[in-house]
Short mmCIF file of C-alpha atoms and ligand atoms in Angstrom, two decimals:
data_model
loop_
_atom_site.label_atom_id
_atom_site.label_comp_id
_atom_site.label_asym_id
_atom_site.label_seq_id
_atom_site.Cartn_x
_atom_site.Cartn_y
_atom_site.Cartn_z
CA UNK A 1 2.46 39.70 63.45
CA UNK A 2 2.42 42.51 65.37
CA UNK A 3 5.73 44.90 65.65
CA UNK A 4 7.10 45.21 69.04
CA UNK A 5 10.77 46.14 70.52
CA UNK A 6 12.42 45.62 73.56
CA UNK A 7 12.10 48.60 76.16
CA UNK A 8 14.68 48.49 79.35
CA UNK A 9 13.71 49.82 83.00
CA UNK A 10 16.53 50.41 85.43
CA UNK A 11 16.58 50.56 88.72
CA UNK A 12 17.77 53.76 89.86
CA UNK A 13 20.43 53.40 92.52
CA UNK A 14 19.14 54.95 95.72
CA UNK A 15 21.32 56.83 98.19
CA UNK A 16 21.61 53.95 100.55
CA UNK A 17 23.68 51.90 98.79
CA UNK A 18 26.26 49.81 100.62
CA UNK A 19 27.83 46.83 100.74
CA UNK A 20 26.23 45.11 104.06
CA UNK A 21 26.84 41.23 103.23
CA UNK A 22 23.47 40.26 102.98
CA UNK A 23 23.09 37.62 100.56
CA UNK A 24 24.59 34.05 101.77
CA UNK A 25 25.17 32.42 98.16
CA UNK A 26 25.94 35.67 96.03
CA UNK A 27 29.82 35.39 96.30
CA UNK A 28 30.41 38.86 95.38
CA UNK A 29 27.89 40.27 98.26
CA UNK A 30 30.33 38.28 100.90
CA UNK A 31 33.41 39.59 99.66
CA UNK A 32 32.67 42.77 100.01
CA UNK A 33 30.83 43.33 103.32
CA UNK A 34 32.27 45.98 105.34
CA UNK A 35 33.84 47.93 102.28
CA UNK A 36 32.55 51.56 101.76
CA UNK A 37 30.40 52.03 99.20
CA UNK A 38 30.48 54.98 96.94
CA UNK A 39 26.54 55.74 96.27
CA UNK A 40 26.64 58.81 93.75
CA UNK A 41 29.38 56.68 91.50
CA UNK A 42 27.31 53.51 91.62
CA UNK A 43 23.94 55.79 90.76
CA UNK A 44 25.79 57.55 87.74
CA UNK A 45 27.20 54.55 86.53
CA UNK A 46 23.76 53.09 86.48
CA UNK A 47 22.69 56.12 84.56
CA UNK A 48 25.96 55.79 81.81
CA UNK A 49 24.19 52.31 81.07
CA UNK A 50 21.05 54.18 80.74
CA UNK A 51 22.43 56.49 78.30
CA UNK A 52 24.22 54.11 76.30
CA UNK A 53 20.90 51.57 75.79
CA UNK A 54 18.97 54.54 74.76
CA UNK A 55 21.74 55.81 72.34
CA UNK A 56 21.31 52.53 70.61
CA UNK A 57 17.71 53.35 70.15
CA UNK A 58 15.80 50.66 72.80
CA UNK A 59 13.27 52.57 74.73
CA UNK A 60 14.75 53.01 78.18
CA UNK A 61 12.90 53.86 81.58
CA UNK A 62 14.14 54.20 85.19
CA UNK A 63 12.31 53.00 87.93
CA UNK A 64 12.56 54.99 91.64
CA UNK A 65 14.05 53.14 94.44
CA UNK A 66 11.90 52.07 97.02
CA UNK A 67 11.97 54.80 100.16
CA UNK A 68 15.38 53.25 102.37
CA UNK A 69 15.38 52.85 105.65
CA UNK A 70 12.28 50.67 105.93
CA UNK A 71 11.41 52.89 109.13
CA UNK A 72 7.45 50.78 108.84
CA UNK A 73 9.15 47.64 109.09
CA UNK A 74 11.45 48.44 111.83
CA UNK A 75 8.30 50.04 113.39
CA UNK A 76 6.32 46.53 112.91
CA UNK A 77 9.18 44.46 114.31
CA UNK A 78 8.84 46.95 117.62
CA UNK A 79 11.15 49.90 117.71
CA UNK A 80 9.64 52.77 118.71
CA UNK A 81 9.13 57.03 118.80
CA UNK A 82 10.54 59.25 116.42
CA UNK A 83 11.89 57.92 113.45
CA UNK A 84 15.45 59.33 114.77
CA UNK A 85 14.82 57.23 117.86
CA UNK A 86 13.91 54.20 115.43
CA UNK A 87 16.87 53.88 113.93
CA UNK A 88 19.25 54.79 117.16
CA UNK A 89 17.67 51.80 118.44
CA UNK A 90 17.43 48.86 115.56
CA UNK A 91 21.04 50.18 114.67
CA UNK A 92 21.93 49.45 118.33
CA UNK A 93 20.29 46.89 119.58
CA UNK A 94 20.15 44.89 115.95
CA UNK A 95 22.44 45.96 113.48
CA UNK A 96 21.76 43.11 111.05
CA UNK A 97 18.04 44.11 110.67
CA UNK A 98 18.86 48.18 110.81
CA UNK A 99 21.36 47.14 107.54
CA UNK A 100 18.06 45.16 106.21
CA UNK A 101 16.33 48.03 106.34
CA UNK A 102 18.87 50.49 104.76
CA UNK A 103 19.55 48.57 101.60
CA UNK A 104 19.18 49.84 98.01
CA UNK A 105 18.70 46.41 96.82
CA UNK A 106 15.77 47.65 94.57
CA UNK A 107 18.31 48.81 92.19
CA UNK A 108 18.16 45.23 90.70
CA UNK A 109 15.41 45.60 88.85
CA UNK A 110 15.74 42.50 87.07
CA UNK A 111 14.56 41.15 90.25
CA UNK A 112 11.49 43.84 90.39
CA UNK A 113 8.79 41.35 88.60
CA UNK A 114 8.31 38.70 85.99
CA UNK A 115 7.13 40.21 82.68
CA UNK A 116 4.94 38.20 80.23
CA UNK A 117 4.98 40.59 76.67
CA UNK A 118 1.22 40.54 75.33
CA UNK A 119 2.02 38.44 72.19
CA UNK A 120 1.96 35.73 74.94
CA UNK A 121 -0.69 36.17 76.90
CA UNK A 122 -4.28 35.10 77.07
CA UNK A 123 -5.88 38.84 77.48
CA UNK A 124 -3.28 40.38 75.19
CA UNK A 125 -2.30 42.75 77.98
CA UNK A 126 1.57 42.99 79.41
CA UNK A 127 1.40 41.25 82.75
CA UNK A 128 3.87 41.57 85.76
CA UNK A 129 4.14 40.40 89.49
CA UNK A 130 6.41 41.44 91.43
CA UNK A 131 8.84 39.15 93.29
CA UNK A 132 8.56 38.34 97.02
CA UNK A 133 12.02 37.89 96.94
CA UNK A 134 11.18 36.11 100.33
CA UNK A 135 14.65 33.99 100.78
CA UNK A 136 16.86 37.36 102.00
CA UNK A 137 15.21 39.83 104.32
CA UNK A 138 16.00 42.72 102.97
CA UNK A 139 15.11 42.02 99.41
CA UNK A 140 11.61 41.16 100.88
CA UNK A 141 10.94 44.43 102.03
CA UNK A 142 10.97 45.56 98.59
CA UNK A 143 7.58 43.96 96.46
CA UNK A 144 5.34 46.89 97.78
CA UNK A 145 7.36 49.68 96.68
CA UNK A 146 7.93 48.29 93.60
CA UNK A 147 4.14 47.43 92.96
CA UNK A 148 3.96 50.89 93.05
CA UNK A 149 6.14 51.66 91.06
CA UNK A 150 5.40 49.72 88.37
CA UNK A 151 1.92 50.70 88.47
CA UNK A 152 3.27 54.43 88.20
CA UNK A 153 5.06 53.18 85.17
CA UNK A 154 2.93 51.10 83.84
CA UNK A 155 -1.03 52.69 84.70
CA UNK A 156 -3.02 51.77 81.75
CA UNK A 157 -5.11 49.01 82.80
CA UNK A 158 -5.95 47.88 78.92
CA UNK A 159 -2.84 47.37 78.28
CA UNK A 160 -1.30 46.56 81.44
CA UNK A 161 -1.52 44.19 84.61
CA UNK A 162 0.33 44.95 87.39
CA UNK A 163 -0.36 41.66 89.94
CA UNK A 164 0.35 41.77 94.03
CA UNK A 165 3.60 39.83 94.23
CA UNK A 166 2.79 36.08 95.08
CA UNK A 167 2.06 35.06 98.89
CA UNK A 168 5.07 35.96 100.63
CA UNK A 169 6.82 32.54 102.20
CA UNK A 170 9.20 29.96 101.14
CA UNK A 171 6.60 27.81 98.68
CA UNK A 172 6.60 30.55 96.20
CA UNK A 173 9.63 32.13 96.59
CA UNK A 174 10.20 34.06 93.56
CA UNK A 175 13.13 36.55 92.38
CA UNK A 176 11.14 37.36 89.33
CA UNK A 177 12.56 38.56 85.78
CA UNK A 178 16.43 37.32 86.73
CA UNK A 179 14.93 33.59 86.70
CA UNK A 180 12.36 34.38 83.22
CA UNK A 181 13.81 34.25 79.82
CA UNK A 182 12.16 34.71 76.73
CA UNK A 183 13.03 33.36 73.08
CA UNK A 184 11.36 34.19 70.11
CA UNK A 185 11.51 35.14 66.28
CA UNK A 186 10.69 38.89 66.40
CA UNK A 187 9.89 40.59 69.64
CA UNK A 188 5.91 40.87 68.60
CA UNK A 189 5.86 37.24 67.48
CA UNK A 190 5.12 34.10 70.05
CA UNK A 191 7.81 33.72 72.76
CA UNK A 192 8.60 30.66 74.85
CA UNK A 193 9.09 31.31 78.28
CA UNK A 194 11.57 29.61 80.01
CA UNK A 195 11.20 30.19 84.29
CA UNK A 196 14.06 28.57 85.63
CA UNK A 197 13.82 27.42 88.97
CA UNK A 198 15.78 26.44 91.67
CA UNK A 199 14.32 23.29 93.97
CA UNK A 200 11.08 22.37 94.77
CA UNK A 201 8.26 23.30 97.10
CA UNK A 202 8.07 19.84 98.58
CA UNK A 203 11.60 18.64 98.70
CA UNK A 204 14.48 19.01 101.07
CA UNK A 205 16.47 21.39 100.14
CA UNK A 206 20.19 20.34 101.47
CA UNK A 207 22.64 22.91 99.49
CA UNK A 208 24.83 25.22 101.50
CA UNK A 209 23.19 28.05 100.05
CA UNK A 210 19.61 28.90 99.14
CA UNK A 211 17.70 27.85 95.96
CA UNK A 212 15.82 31.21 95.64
CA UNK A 213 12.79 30.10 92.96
CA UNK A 214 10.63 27.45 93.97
CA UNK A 215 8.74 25.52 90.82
CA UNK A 216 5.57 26.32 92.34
CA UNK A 217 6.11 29.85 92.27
CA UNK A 218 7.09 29.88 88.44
CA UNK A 219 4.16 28.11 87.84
CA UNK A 220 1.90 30.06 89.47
CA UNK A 221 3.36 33.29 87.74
CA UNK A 222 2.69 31.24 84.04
CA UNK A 223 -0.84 30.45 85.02
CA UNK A 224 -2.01 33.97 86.34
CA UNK A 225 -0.29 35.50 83.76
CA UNK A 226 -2.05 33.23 80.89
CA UNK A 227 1.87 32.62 79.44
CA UNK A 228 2.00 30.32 76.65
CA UNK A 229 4.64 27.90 75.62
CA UNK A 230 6.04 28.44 79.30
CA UNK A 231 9.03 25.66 79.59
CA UNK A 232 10.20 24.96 83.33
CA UNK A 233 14.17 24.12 83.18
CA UNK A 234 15.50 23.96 86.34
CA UNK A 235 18.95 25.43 87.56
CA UNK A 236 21.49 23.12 88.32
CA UNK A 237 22.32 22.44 91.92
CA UNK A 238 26.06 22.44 91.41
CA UNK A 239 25.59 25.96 89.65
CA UNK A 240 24.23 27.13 93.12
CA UNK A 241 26.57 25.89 95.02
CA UNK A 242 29.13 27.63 92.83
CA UNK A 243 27.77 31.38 93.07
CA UNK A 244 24.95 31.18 90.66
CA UNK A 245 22.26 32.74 92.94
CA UNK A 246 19.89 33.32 89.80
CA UNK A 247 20.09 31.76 86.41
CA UNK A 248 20.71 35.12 85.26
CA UNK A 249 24.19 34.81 86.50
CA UNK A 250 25.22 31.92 83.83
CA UNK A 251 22.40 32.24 81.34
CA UNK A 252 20.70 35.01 78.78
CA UNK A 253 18.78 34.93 75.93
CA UNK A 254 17.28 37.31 73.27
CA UNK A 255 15.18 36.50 69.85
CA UNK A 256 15.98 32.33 69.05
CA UNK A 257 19.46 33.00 71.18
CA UNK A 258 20.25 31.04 74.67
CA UNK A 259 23.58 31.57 75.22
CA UNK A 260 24.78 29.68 78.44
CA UNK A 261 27.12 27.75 80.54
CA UNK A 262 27.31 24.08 79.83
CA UNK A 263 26.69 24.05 83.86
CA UNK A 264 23.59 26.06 84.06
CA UNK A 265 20.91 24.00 83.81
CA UNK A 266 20.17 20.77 85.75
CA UNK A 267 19.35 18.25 82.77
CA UNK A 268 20.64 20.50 79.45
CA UNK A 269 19.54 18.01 77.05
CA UNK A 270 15.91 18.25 78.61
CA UNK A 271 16.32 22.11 78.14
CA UNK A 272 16.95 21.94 74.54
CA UNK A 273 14.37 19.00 73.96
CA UNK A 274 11.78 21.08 76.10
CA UNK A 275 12.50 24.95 74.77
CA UNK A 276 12.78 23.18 71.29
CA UNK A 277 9.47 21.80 71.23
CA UNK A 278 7.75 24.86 72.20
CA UNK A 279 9.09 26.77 69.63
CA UNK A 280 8.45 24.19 66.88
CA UNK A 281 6.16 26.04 64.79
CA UNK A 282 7.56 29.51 64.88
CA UNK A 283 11.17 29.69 65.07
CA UNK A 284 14.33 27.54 66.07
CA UNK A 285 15.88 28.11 69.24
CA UNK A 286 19.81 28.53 68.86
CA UNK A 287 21.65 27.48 71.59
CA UNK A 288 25.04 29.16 71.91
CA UNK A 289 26.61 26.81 75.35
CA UNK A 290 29.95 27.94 76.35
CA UNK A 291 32.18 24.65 77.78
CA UNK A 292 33.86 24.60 80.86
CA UNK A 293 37.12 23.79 79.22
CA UNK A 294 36.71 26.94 77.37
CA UNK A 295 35.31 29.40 80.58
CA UNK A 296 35.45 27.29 84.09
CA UNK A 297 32.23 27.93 85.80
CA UNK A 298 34.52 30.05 88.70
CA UNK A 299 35.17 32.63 85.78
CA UNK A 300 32.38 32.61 84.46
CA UNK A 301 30.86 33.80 87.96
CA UNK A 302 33.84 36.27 88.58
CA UNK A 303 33.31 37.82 85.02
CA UNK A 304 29.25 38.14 84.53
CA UNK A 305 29.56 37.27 81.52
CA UNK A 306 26.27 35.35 81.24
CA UNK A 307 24.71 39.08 83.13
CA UNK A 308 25.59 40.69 80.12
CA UNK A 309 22.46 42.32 78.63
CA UNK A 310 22.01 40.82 74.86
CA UNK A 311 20.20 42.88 72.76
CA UNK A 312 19.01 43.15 69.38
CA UNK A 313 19.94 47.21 68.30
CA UNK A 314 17.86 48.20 65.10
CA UNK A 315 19.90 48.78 62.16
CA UNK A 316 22.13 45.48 63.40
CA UNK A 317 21.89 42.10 62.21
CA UNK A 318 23.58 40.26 65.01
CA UNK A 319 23.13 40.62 68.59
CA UNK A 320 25.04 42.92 70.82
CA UNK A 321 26.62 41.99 74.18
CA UNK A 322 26.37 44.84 76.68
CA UNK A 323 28.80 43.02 78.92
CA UNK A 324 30.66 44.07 82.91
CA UNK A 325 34.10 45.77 81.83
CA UNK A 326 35.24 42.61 84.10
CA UNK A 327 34.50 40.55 81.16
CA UNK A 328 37.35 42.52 79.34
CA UNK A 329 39.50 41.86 82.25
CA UNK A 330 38.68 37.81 82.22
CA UNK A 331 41.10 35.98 79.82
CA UNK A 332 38.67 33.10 79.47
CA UNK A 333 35.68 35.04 78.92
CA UNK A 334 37.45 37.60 76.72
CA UNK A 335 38.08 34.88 74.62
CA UNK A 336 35.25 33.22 74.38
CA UNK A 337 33.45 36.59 73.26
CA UNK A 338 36.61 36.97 70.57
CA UNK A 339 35.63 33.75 69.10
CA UNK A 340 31.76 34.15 69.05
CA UNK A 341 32.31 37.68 67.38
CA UNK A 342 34.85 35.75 64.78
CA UNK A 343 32.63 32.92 63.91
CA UNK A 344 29.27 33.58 62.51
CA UNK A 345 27.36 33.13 65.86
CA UNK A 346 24.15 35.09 66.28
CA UNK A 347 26.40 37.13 69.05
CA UNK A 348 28.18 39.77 66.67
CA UNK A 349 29.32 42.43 68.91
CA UNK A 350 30.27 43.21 72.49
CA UNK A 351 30.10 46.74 74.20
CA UNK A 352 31.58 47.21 78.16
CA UNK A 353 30.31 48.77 80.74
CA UNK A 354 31.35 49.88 84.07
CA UNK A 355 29.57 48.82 86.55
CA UNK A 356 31.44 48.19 89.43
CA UNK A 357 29.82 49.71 92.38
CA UNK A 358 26.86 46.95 91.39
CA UNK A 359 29.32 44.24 90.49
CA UNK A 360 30.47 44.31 94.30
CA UNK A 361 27.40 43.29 95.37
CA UNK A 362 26.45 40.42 92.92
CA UNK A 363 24.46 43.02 90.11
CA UNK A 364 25.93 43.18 86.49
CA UNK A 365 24.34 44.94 83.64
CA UNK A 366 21.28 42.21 82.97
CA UNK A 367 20.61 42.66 87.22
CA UNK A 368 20.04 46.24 87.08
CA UNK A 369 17.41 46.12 84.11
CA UNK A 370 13.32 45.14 83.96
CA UNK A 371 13.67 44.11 80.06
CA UNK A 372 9.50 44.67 78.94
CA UNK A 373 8.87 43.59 75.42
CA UNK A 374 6.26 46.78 73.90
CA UNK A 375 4.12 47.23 71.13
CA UNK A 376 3.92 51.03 69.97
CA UNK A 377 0.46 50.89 71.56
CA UNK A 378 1.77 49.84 75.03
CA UNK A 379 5.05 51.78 74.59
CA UNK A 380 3.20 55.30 74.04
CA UNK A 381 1.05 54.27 77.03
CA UNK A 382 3.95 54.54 79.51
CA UNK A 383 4.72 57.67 82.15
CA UNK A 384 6.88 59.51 79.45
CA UNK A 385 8.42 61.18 83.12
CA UNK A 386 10.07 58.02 83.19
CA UNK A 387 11.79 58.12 79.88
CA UNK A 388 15.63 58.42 79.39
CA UNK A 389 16.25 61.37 77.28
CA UNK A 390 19.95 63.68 77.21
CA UNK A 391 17.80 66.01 79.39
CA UNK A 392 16.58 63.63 82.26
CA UNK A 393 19.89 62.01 82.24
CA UNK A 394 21.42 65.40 82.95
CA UNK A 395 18.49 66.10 85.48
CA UNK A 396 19.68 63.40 87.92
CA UNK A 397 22.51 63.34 87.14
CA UNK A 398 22.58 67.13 88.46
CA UNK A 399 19.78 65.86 91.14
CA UNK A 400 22.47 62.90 92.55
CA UNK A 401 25.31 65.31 92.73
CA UNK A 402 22.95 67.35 94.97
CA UNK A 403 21.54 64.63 97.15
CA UNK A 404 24.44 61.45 97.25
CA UNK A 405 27.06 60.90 99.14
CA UNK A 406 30.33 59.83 97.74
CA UNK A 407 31.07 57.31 100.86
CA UNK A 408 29.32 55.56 103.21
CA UNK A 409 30.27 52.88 105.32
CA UNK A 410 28.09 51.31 108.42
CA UNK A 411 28.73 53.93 111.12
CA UNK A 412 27.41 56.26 107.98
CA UNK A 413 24.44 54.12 107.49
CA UNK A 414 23.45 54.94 111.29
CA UNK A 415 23.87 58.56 110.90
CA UNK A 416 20.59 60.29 112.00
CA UNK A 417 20.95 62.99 109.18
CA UNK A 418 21.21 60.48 106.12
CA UNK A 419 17.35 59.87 106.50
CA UNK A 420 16.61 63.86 106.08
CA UNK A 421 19.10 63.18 103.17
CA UNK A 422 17.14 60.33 101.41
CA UNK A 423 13.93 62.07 101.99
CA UNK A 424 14.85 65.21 100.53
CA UNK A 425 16.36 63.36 97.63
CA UNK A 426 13.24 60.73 97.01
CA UNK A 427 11.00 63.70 97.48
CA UNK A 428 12.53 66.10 94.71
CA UNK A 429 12.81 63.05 92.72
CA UNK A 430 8.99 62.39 92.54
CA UNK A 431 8.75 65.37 90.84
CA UNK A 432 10.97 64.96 88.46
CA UNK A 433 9.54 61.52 87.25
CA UNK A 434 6.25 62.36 87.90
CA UNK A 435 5.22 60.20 90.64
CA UNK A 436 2.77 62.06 92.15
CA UNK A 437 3.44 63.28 95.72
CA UNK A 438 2.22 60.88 97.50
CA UNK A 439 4.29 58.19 96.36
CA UNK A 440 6.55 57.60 98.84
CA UNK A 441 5.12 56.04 102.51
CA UNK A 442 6.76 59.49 104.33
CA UNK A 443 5.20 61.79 101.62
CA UNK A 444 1.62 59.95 103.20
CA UNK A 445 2.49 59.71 106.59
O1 SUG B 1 19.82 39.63 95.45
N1 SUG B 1 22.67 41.60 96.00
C1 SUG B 1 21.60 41.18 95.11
C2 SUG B 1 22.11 41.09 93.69
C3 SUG B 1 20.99 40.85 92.73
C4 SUG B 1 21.48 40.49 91.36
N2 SUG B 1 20.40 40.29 90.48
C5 SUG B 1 20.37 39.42 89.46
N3 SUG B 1 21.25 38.44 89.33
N4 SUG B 1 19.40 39.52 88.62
C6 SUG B 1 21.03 39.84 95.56
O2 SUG B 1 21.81 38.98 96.01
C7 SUG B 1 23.62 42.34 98.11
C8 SUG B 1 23.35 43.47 99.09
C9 SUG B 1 24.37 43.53 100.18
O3 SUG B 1 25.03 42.54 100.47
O4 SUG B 1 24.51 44.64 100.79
C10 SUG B 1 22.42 42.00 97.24
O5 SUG B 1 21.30 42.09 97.69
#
């Protein structure tokens, strides 16, 4: 078997971040429209989490945001002259499409692409494609940017394939990584992949909010990848109707692991029966479901605890929560975590982290990471720009104080001077991950 571990990329929080209520179905999005948002606490808290998965000695990367506003799409939907003029305009005439186009949504990188680790694959390369994230506008602008990025990140092509995202429209809607989970014995050993999806292609969809993975999609992301043992659960209805926009949001997994609400999944039993099969002659799946007499689904949305990150530190023999400090603050999840630690469940520790500027828009710890499963091979052939160190935490750290704002709300959002701002940022940030200086559409144009 070959050795692998389990490498984290972030998504760095750009300076645009606000709270714009733009995703109908992500509870936490709603509530908080119109509040202002504090970018350069949300971007170092992002970085805190950084620091603390690298202090516990995973390999952790940060991925740039993706160049906010969108001034080519507001350009392609018709506005006009300078890019001052651009935004005057879309943020007059439109101001649901101008906040589209100012989002930081990229930060969740968990929704950046579906990874498929090489021990799974048919070419033995890492493969990705990048979600379309089609169902909410201003997550589609994204794929492009991130394609990019990821092949900045990623750029060897014998060890890596970075795939266009699938065709943009609702068949294949895809939200990538937040909807993929992947057990397994040891990180370099076979994995089943289970891609979790929402509704089908071909049926009516009827819930009050949207299913955002199609079947179709997943499918298509197993078969270009060349995934084996690829399982296709899919996420309950009632779960979406509750808040549970991904699967991410009641569901995680690492090594034989699922832990999971008793409501996640559409047919459980099928899960088990399914994931249990596919693992049948290399490991056996443990299934850690949480009841909802012990955590009622509404908690268990308002807590994250499922968007914990669960990880697998060396030199530890059970798994480690890295769980939202709301989780703390949850009675019913608190306690479920006491008891899991207590008992001898594969789930042996829990660390908190704060972040809330994410949590206010629907992102806990697990939405802010691209978790990429890396041999030493692959793992020495990534841009070492990109690597978390005490140094290049304290470089943008030192980089945000220069360049964020500590408030914006949505008359903020249309100032004329925040675009200078970004660019100056985005620009002196190339350089400090190595991007190249072309990366960014306004460093071409
Ligand atoms: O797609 N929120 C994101 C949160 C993504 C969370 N990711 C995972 N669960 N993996 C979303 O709904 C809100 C932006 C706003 O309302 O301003 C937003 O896009």
């Amino acid at each position: 078997m070959t050795v692998a571990v389990e490498a984290n990329a972030d998504g760095l929080v750009g300076p645009t971040h606000s709270f714009a209520g733009l995703s109908p179905g992500n509870l936490a999005s709603s509530a908080s429209k119109g509040l202002a948002s504090n970018p350069r606490a949300a971007v170092k808290e992002g970085l805190v989490k950084m620091k603390l998965l690298a202090d516990l000695g995973l390999p952790q990367f940060v991925l740039p945001p993706v160049a906010r506003p969108d001034l080519r799409f507001l350009r392609q939907i018709g506005f006009s002259g300078s890019d001052g003029e651009v935004l005057a305009r879309a943020w007059r005439e439109a101001p649901h499409i101008a906040a589209a186009a100012a989002s930081a949504s990229s930060m969740w990188a968990a929704n950046a692409a579906t990874v498929t680790p090489s021990a799974d694959t048919l070419d033995g390369r890492v493969h990705f494609t990048p979600a379309n994230l089609v169902t909410n506008l201003h997550r589609s602008l994204e794929h492009k940017g991130v394609e990019r990025a990821l092949q900045r990140l990623f750029p060897d092509e014998r060890h890596f394939a970075v795939h266009s995202a699938l065709p943009s429209q609702p068949h294949f809607a895809d939200e990538g990584a937040a909807n993929h989970v992947r057990l397994c014995a040891d990180h370099g050993a076979p994995g089943v992949n289970l891609l979790v999806y929402g509704r089908g292609a071909y049926e009516a969809w009827t819930g009050e909010y949207p299913a955002r993975q199609t079947l179709e999609a997943s499918q298509a992301i197993a078969r270009r990848h060349g995934a084996a043992r690829a399982v296709f659960p899919r996420q309950s209805r009632a779960a979406i109707a509750a808040g549970a926009f991904h699967n991410d949001v009641v569901c995680v997994g690492a090594k034989s692991c699922l832990f999971f609400h008793a409501r996640a999944f559409e047919d459980t039993d099928q899960m088990r029966r399914d994931v249990t099969q596919a693992a049948a002659p290399y490991f056996e799946p443990q299934f850690v479901e949480v009841a909802e007499a012990d955590l009622p689904f509404a908690d268990a949305v308002k807590s994250y605890l499922f968007n914990s990150m669960l990880i697998s530190p060396p030199g530890r023999d059970r798994l480690v929560l890295i769980a939202p400090v709301e989780v703390a603050e949850t009675p019913t999840a608190k306690r479920v975590v006491d008891k899991l630690i207590a008992s001898n469940s594969p789930i042996g520790d829990m660390i908190t982290v704060d972040v809330r500027q994410s949590m206010r828009n629907g992102g806990g710890p697990a939405c802010l990471r691209l978790r990429v499963v890396l041999t030493e091979a692959e793992l020495a052939a990534v841009n070492p720009a990109q690597r978390i160190t005490d140094a290049k935490i304290a470089e943008l750290s030192a980089w945000a104080d220069r360049h964020y704002r500590d408030q914006l709300g949505e008359t903020d959002l249309a100032d004329p001077s925040l675009l200078d701002e970004v660019r100056r940022a985005l620009d002196e940030l190339t350089g400090l991950l190595a991007l190249g200086s072309d990366f960014y559409p306004f460093q071409r144009a």
